[in-house]
Coordinates of C-alpha atoms (C1' of nucleotides) in Angstrom, one line a residue:
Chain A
X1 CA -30.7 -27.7 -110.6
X2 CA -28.7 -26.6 -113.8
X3 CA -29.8 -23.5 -115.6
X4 CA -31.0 -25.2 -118.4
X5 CA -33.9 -27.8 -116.3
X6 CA -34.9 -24.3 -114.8
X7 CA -35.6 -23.0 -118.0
X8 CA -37.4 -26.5 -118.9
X9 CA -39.1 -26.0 -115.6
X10 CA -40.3 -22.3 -116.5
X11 CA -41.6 -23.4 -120.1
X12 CA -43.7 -25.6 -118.4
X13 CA -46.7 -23.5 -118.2
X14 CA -48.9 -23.1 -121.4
X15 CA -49.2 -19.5 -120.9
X16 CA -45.6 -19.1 -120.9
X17 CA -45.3 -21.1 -124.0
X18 CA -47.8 -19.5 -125.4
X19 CA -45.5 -15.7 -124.5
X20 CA -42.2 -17.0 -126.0
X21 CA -44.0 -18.6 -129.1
X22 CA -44.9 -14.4 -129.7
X23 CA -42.5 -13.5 -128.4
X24 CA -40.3 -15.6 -131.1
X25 CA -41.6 -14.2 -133.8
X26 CA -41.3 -10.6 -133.2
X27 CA -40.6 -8.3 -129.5
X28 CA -43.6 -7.0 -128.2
X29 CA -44.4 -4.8 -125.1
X30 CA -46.3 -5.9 -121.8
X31 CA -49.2 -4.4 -123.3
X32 CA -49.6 -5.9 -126.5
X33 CA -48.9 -9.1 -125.1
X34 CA -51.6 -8.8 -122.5
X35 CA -53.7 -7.7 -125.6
X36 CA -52.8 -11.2 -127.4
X37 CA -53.6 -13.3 -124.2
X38 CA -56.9 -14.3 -122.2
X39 CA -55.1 -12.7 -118.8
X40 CA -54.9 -9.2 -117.9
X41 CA -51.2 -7.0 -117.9
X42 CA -49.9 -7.7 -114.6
X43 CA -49.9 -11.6 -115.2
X44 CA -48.1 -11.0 -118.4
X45 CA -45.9 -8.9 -116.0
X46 CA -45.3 -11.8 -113.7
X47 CA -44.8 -14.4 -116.3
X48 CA -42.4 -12.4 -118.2
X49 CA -40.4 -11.9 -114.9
X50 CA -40.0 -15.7 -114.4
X51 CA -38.8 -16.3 -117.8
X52 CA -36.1 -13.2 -117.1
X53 CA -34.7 -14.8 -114.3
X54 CA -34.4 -18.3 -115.7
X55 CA -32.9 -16.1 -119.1
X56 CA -35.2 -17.1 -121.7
X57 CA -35.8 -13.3 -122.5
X58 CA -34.2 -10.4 -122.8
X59 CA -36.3 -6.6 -122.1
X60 CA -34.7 -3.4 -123.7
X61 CA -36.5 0.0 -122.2
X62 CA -38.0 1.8 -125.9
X63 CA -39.5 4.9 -124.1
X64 CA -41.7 4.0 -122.3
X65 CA -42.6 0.7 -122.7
X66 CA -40.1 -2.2 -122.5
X67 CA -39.9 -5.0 -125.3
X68 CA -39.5 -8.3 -124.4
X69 CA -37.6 -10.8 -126.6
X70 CA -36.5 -14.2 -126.7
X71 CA -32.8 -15.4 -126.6
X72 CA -32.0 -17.0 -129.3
X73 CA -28.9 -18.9 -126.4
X74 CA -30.6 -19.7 -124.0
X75 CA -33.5 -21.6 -126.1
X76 CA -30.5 -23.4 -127.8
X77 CA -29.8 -24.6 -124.3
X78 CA -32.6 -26.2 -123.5
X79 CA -32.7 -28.3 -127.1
X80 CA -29.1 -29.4 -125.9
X81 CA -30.0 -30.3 -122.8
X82 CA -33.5 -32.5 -124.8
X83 CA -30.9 -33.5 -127.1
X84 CA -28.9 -35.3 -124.2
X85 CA -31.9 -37.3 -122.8
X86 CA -32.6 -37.9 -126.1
X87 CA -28.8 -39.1 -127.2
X88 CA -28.7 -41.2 -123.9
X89 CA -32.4 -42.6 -124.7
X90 CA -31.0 -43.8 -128.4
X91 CA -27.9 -45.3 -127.0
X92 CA -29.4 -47.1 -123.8
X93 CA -31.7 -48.6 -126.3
X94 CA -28.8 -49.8 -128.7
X95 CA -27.1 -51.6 -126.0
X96 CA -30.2 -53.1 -125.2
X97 CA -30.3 -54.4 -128.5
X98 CA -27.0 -56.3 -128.4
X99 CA -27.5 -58.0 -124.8
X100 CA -30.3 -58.9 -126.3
X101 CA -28.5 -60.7 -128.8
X102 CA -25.9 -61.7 -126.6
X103 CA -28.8 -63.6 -124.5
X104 CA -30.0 -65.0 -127.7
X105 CA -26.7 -66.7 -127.8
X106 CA -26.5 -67.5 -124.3
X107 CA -30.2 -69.3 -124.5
X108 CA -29.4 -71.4 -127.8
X109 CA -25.1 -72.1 -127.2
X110 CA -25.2 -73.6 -130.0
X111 CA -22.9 -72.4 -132.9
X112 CA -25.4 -70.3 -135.1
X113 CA -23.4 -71.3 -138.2
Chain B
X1 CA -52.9 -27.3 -127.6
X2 CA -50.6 -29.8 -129.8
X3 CA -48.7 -32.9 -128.6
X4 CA -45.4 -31.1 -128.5
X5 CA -46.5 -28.6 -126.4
X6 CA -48.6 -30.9 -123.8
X7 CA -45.0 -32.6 -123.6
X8 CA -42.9 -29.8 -122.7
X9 CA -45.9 -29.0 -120.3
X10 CA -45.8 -32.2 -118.8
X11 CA -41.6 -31.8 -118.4
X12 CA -42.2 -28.8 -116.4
X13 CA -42.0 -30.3 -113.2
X14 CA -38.4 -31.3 -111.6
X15 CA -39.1 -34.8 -110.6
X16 CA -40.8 -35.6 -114.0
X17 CA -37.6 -34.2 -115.3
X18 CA -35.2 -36.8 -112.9
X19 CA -37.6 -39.4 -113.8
X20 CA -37.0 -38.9 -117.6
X21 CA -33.1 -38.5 -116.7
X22 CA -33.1 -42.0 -115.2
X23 CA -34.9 -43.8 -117.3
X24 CA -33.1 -42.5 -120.6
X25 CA -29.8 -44.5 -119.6
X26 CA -31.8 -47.8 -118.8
X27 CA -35.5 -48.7 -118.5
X28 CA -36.2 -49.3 -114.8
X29 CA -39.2 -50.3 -113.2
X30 CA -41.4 -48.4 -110.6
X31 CA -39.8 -49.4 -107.5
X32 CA -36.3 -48.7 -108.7
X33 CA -37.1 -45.3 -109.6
X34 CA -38.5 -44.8 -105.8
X35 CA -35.6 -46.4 -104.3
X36 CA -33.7 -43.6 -106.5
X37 CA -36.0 -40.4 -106.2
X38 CA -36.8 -38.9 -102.8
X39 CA -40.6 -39.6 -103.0
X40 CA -42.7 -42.6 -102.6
X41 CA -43.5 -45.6 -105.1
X42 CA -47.1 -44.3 -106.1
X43 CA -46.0 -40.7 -106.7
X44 CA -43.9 -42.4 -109.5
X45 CA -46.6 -44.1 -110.4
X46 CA -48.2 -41.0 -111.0
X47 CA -45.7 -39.4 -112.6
X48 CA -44.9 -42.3 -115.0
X49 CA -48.5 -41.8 -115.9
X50 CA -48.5 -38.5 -117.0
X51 CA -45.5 -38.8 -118.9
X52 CA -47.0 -42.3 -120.2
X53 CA -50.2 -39.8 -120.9
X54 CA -48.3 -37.1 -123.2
X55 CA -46.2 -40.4 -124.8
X56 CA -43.0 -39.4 -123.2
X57 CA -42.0 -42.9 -122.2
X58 CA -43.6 -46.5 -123.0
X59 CA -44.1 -49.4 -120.6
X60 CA -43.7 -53.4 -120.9
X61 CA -44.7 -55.4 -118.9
X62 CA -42.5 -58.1 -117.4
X63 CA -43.3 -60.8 -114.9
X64 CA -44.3 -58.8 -112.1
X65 CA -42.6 -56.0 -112.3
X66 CA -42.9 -52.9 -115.1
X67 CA -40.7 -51.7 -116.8
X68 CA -40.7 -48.7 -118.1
X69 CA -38.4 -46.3 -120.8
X70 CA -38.0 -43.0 -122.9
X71 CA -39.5 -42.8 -126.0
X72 CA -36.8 -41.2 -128.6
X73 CA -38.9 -40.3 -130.8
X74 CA -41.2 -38.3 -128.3
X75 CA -38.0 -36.7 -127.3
X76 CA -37.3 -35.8 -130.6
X77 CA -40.3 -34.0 -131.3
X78 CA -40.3 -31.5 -128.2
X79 CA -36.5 -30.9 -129.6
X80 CA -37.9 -29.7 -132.5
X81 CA -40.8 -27.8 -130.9
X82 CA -38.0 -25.6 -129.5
X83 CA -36.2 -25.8 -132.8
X84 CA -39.1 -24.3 -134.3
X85 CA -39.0 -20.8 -131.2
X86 CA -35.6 -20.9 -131.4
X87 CA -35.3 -20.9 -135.6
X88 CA -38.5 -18.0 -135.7
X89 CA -36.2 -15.8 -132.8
X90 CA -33.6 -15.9 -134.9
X91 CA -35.3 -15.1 -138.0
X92 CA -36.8 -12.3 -135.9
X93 CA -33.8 -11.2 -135.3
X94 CA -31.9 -11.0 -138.4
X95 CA -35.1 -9.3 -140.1
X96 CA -34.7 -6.6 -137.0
X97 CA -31.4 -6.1 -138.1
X98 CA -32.5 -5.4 -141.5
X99 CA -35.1 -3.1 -140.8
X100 CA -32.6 -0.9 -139.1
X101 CA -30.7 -1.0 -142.1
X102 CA -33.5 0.2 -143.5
X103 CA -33.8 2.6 -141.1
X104 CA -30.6 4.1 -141.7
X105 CA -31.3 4.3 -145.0
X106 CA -34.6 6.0 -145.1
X107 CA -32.6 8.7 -142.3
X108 CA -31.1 9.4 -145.4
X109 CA -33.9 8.5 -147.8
X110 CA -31.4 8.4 -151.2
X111 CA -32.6 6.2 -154.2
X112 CA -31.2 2.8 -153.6
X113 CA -30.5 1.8 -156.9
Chain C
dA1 C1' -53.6 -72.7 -102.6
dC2 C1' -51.1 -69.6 -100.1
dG3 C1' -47.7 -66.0 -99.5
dA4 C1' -44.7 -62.5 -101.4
dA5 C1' -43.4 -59.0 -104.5
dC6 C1' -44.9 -55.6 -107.5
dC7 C1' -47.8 -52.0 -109.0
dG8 C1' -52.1 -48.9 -110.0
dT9 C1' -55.7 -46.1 -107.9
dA10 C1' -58.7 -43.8 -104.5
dA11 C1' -59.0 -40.5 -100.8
dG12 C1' -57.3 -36.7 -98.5
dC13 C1' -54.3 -33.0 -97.3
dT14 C1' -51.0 -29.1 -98.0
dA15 C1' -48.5 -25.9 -100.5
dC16 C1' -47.9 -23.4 -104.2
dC17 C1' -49.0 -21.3 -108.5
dA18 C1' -51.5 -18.5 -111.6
dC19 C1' -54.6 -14.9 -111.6
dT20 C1' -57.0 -10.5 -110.3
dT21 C1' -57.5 -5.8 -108.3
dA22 C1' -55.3 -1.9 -106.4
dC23 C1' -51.5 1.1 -106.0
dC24 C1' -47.3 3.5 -107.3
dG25 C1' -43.2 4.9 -110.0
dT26 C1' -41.4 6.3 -114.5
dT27 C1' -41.3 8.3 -119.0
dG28 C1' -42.8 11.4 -122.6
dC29 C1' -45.7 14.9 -124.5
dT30 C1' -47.9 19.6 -124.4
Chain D
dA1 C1' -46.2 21.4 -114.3
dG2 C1' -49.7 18.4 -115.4
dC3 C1' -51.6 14.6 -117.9
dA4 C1' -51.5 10.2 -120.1
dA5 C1' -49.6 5.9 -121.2
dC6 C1' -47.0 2.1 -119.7
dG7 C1' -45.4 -1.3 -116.6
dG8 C1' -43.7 -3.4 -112.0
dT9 C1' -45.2 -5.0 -107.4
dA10 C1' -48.0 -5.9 -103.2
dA11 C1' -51.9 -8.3 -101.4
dG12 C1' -55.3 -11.6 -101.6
dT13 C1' -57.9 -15.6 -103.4
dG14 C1' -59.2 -20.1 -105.8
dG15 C1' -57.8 -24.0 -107.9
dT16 C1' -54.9 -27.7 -108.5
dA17 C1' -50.5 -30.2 -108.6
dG18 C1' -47.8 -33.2 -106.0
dC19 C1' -47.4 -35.9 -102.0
dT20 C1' -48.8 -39.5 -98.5
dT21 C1' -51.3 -43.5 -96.6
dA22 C1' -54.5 -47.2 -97.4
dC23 C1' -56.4 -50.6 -100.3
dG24 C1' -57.0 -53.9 -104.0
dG25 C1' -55.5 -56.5 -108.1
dT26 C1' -52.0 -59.3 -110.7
dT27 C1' -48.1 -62.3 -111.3
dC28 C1' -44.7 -65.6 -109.8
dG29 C1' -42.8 -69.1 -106.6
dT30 C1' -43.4 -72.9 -103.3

DNA sequence: ACGAACCGTAAGCTACCACTTACCGTTGCT
DNA sequence: AGCAACGGTAAGTGGTAGCTTACGGTTCGT
């Protein structure tokens, strides 16, 4: 499993979305995340740890409390990694297009002309 | 919860995320993706129909079998989903970096103009 | 019409995931 | 030193996601 399908894996739960969507538009602290969300401090905790490991945030100890924030790199990741499904998708479908046409010829031989 | 994010929901989960990979270099049918994936022919099935649910991937029906393919366009739109976190974090981050400018002035709080 | 190939769905089970409460360590202030 | 605020982690629980087997429906060939 490459680094960036884990991190696809990790932002598949909501509440996690919902974490680095905040998270994205400013750091925040355990606390004031738990304060933004319907689940109590140590499931932000939790959360927040699974995203670390996969790298989608970054935490920076400000006295004591510890902001979380988003990287900026490995998010960029993850829309490359879409981008290839998505580039392969496009392209699967264009050659699918001409043997199409090529069959067109192949049912009708005759010249087109 | 919007369409975007149901989609990134439902790529959470690895196989979903082989299934996707497969069938965005050629549209394949049920069985060939379980003679492919490590699982049974009905857990496709349900996979296929919760990406199918979320509009991840579109099916056509031919003789007996069913064949089934990536929907770009669906692709294109969780891309941008994370265009959107990954755009605010960076905003979020250059405006940091600015208010530590800021900072530095007001440490030395001289008239700016 | 019969059989074969293909697929969706129901039923059931297991494992894991997300959550809570309780506890403990750390940091900073007075 | 003592207190308060903050946060990580262990332990335990409920729900559900993902898988399998079993069954039924549809389409094509003979």
């Amino acid at each position: 499993m490459t680094n960036a399908s884990a991190m696809l894996t990790a932002l598949g739960d909501p509440t996690r979305q919902s974490i680095i969507d905040a998270l994205s538009r400013e750091p925040l602290a355990v606390g004031e995340l738990a304060r933004v969300l319907p689940i109590s401090r140590p499931a932000v905790s939790q959360h927040l740890k699974v995203l670390k490991d996969v790298g989608l945030v970054l935490d920076r100890q400000e006295g004591t409390r510890r902001l979380y924030r988003v990287d900026p790199d490995a998010l960029a990741q993850v829309r490359e990694h879409l981008d290839g499904f998505w580039a392969r998708s496009l392209t699967a479908f264009a050659q699918r297009t001409r043997s199409e046409e090529e069959n067109d010829d192949q049912d009708d031989p005759g010249d087109p002309s």
